[in-house]
C-alpha positions as CSV (number, residue, x, y, z in Angstrom):
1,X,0.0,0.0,0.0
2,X,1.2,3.8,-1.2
3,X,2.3,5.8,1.9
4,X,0.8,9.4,2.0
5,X,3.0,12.3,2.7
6,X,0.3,14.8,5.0
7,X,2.8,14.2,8.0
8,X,6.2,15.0,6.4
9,X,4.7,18.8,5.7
10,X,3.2,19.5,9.2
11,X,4.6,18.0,12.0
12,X,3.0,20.2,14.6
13,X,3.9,19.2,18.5
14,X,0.8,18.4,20.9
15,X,-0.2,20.6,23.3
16,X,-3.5,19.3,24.3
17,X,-2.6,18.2,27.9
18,X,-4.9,20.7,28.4
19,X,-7.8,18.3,27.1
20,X,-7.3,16.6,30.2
21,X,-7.9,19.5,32.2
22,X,-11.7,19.2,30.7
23,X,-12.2,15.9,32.5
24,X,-10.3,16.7,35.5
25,X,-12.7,19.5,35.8
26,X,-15.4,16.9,35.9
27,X,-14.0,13.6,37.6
28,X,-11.0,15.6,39.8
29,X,-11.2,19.1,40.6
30,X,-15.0,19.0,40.6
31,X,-15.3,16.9,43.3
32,X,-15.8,19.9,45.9
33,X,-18.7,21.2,43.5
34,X,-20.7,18.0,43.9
35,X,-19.8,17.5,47.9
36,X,-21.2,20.8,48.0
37,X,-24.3,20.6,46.0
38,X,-25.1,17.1,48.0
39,X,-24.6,18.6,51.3
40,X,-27.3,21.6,50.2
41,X,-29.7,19.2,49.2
42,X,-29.7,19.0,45.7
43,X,-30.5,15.9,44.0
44,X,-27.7,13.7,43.2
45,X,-27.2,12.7,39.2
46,X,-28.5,9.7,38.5
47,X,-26.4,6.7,39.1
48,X,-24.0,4.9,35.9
49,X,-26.2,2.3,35.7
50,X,-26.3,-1.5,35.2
51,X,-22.4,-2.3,33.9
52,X,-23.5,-5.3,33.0
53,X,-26.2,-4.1,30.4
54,X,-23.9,-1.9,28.8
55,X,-21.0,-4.1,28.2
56,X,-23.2,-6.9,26.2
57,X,-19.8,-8.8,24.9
58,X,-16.5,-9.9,26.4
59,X,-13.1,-9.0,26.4
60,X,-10.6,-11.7,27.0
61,X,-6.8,-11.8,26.7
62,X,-4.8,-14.7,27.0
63,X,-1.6,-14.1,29.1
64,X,1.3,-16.8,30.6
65,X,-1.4,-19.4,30.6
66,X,-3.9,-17.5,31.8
67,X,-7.2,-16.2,30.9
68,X,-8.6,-12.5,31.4
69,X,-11.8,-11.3,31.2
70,X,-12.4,-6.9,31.0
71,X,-14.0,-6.0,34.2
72,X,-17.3,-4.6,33.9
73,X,-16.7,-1.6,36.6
74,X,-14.0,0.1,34.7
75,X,-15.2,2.9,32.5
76,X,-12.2,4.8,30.5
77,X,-12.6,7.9,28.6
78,X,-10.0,8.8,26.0
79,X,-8.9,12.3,25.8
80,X,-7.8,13.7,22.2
81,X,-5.9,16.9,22.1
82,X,-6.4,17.3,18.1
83,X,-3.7,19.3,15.9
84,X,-6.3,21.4,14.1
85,X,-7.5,25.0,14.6
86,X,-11.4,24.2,13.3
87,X,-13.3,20.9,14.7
88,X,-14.3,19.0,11.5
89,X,-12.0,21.1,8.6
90,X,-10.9,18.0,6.9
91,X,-8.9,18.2,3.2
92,X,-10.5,16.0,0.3
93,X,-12.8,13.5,0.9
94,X,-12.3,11.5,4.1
95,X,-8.7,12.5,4.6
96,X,-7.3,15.8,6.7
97,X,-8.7,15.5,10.2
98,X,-5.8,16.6,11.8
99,X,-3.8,14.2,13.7
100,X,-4.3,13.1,17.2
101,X,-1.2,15.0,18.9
102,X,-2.4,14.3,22.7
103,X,-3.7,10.8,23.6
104,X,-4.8,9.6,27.4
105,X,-6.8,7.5,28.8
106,X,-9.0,7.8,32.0
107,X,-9.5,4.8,34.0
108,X,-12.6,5.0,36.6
109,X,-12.4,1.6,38.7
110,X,-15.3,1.6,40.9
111,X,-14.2,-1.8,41.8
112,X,-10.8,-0.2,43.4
113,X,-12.3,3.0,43.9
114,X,-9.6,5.2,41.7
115,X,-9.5,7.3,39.1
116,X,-5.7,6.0,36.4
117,X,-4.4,8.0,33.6
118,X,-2.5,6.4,31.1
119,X,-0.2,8.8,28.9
120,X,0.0,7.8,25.1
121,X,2.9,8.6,23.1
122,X,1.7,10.3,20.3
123,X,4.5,8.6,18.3
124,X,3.6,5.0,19.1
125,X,3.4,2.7,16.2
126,X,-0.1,1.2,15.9
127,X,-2.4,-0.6,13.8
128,X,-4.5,2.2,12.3
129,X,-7.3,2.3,9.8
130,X,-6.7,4.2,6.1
131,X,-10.1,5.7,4.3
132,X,-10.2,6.4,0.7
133,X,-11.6,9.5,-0.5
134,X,-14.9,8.9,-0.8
135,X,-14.5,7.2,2.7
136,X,-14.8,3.7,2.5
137,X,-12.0,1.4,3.6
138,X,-8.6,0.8,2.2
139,X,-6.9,-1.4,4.8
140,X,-4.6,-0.5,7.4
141,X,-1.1,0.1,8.6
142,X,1.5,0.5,11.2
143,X,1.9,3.6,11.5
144,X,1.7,6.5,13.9
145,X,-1.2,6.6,16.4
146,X,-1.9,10.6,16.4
147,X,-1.9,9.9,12.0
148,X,-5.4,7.7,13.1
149,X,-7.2,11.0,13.5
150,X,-6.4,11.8,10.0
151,X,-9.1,9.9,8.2
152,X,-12.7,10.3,8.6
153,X,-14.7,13.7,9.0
154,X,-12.3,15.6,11.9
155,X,-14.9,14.5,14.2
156,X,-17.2,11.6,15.7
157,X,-15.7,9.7,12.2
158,X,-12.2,10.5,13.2
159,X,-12.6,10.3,16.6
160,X,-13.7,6.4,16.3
161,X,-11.3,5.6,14.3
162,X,-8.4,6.8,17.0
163,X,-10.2,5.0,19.7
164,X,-10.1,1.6,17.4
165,X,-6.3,2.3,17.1
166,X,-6.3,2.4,20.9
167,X,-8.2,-0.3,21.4
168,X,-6.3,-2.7,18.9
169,X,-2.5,-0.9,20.4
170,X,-4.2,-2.4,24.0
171,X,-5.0,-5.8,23.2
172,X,-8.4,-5.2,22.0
173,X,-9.5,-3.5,25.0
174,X,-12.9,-2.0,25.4
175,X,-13.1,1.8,25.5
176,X,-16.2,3.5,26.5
177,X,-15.8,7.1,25.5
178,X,-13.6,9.5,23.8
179,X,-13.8,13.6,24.3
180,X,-11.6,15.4,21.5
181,X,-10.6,19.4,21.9
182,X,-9.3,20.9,19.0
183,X,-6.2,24.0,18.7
184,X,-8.1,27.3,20.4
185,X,-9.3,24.9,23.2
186,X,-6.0,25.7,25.4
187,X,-5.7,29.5,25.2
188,X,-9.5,29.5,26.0
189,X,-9.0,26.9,29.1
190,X,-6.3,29.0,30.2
191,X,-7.4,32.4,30.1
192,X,-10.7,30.9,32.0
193,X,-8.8,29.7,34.7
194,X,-7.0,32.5,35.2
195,X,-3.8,31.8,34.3
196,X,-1.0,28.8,35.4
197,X,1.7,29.2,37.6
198,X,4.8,26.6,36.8
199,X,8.4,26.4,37.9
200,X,10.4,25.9,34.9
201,X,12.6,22.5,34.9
202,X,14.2,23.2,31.4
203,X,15.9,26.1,30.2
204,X,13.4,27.5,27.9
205,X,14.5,30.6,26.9
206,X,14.9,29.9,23.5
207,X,11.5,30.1,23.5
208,X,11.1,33.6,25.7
209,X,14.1,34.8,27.2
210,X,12.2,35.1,30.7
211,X,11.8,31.2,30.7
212,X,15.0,29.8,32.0
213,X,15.5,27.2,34.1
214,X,14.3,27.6,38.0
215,X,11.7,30.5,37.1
216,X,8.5,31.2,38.3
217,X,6.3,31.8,35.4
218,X,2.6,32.1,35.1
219,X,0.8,31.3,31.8
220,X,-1.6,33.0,29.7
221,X,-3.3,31.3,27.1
222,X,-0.8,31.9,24.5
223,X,2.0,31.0,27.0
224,X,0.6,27.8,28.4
225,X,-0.1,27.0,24.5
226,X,3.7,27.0,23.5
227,X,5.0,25.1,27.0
228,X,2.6,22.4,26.3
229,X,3.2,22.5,22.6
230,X,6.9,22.8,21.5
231,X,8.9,20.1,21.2
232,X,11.8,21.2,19.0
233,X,14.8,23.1,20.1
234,X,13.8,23.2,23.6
235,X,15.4,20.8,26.1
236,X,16.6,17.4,24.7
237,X,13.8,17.6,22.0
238,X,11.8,14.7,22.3
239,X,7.9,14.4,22.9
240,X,9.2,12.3,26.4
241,X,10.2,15.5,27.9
242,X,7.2,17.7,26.4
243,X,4.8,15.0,27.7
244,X,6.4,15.9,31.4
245,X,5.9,19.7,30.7
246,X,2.1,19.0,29.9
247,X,1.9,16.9,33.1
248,X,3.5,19.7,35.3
249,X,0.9,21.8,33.9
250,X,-2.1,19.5,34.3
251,X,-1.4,19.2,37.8
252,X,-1.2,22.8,38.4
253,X,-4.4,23.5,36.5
254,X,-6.1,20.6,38.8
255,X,-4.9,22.8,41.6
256,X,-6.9,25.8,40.4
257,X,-9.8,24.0,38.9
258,X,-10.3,22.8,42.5
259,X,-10.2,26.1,44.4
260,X,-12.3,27.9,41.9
261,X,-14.8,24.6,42.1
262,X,-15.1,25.0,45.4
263,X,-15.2,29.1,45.1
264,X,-18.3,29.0,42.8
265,X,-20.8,26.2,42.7
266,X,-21.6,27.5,38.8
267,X,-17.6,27.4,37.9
268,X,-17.6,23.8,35.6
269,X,-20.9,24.7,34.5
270,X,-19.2,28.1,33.0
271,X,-16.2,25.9,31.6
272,X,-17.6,23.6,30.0
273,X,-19.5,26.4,28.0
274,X,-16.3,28.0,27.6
275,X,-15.0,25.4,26.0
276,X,-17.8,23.5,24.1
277,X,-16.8,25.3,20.7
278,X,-13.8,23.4,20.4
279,X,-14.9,19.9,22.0
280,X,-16.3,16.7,19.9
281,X,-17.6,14.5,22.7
282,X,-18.5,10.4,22.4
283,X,-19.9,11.1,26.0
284,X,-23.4,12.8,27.5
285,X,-22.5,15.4,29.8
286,X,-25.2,14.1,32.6
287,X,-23.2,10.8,32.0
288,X,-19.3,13.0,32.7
289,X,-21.3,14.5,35.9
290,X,-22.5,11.1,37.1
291,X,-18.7,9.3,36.4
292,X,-17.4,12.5,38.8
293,X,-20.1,12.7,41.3
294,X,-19.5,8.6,42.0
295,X,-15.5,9.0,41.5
296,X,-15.6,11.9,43.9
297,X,-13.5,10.5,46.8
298,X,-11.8,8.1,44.4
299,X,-7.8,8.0,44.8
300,X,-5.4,9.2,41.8
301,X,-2.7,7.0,41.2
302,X,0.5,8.7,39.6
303,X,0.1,9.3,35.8
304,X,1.1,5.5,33.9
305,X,3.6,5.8,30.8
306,X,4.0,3.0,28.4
307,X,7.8,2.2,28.5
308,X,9.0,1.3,25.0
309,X,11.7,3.0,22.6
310,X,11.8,5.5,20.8
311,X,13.7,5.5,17.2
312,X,14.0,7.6,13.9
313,X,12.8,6.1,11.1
314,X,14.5,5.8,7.2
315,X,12.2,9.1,6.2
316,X,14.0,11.1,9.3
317,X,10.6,10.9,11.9
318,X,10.5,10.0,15.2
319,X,8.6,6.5,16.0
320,X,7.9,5.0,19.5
321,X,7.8,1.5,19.6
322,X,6.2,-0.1,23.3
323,X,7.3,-2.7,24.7
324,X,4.9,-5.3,24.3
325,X,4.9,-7.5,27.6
326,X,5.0,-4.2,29.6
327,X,2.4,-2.7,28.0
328,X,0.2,-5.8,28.1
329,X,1.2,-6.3,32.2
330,X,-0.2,-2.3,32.4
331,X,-3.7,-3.1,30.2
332,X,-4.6,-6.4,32.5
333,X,-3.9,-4.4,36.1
334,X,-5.9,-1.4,34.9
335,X,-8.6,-3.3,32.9
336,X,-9.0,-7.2,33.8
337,X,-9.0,-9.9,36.0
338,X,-7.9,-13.7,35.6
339,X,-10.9,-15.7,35.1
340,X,-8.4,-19.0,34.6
């Protein structure tokens, strides 16, 4: 199969760490909003339902002799940060989404009672479905996971196709829902918030003379845009040491998310309008505000990385390849249990 070229012209950097903000805004920091609101009285959203009537099919992986089955109180949301500065402004036909810079997962284990995050390199070679131009299906390839965004419409189309690729990179694991933000989403995010306070770890001055390592520096929307976004010529270059950036700003912005939560009962509520211009959602918001009202005193384990290698391909691009036995150890503790 021809290889297509979109990549080698645009190779923007992800920034969208901020995408994750959105959900921690409704699983995390919004957990004093909801404490609140149940303590005043208010009626409680209505409860996730039967697990067992919405998974209608199995998940198994074979492992060592063993067999796993997907748990049925595990929900996971994956977050798309989307290089792309209109939701849905795809080229011709079927192809021109923008690519999937920023890929996470949210893991909501009501069995365990916490809520996981699993960071994926936008780099890692996956299994990915390729569209023709009138949109049906030409096959697939290994390629890179944020090119799975590419194909299909720039939205729901596109969307489901990256969460396939996910799926297939994690042994065919289930994924409930997906929530995509698109370029403009993190200046807006930012700017609503008020602004992020970090404590530079790099020497980033090449970038703004005031950013060098050790400063204090708070971001604006178009500051917290290019810390979260550039990869090249800043520190040792690679999307490994950006990824670090974004989570230094994520858990900043949780920080804030949760004072001003707890500040103004009608803060989320303002957010998410904020931000809705620049979301595509495969999730109700009643259904996000039930998953956070029942994950409200749920623990947060540290942030999960898939450990792999990264190398540069015959064409000059990066490429992270996972390892596989690590990667399928960190799928069966998040997702399954041994059945035999």
């Amino acid at each position: 199969m021809h290889k297509h070229h979109h990549h080698k012209t645009r190779r923007l950097t992800p920034f969208q760490a901020i995408l994750v903000i959105v959900l921690a805004a409704a699983v995390l920091g919004a957990a004093y909003y909801f404490a609140q609101r149940a303590e005043e009285g208010s009626r409680k959203p209505d409860p996730v339902g039967d697990a067992e009537a919405r998974h209608a099919y199995d998940v198994t992986i074979e492992h060592e002799g063993h067999t796993y089955r997907q748990r049925s109180n595990v929900t996971s949301i994956l977050l798309l940060g989307i290089d792309q500065d209109e939701i849905g402004a795809t080229g011709v036909g079927q192809r021109g989404g923008g690519q999937a810079d920023f890929l996470r997962l949210v893991v909501i284990d009501r069995g365990n009672k916490t809520v996981s995050q699993l960071a994926i390199d936008r780099d890692t070679m996956a299994e990915i479905t390729i569209l023709g131009v009138t949109g049906n299906v030409a096959g697939t390839r290994t390629d890179n996971i944020s090119l799975s965004h590419y194909f299909g419409d720039g939205k729901e189309k596109s969307c489901e196709l990256t969460r396939e690729a996910v799926s297939k990179l994690l042994f065919g694991t289930r994924i409930d829902f997906y929530l995509a933000m698109n370029l403009d989403g993190v200046n807006a995010f930012t700017d609503a918030i008020g602004g992020v306070t970090v404590t530079l770890e790099d020497d980033l001055s090449s970038l703004n003379p005031a950013w060098t390592k050790g400063a204090e520096i708070t971001l604006d929307g178009d500051g917290a845009e290019t810390f979260v976004r550039t990869r090249r010529k800043v520190s040792d270059g690679t999307n490994a040491s950006r990824m670090r950036r974004q989570q230094q700003y994520l858990s900043e912005a949780v920080k804030i998310l949760a004072d001003k939560a707890q500040e103004d009962t009608d803060f989320i509520g303002h957010l998410f309008d904020t931000l809705n211009p620049y979301l595509v959602s495969g999730i109700r918001r009643d259904r996000l505000v039930s998953e956070a009202y029942n994950a409200r005193g749920y623990t947060r384990p540290a942030t999960r990385t898939i450990p792999g290698e990264h190398k540069v391909s015959e064409d000059g691009f990066m490429q992270f390849w996972p390892d596989e036995k690590a990667l399928k150890e960190t799928v069966l503790e998040l997702f399954f249990q041994q059945v035999k």
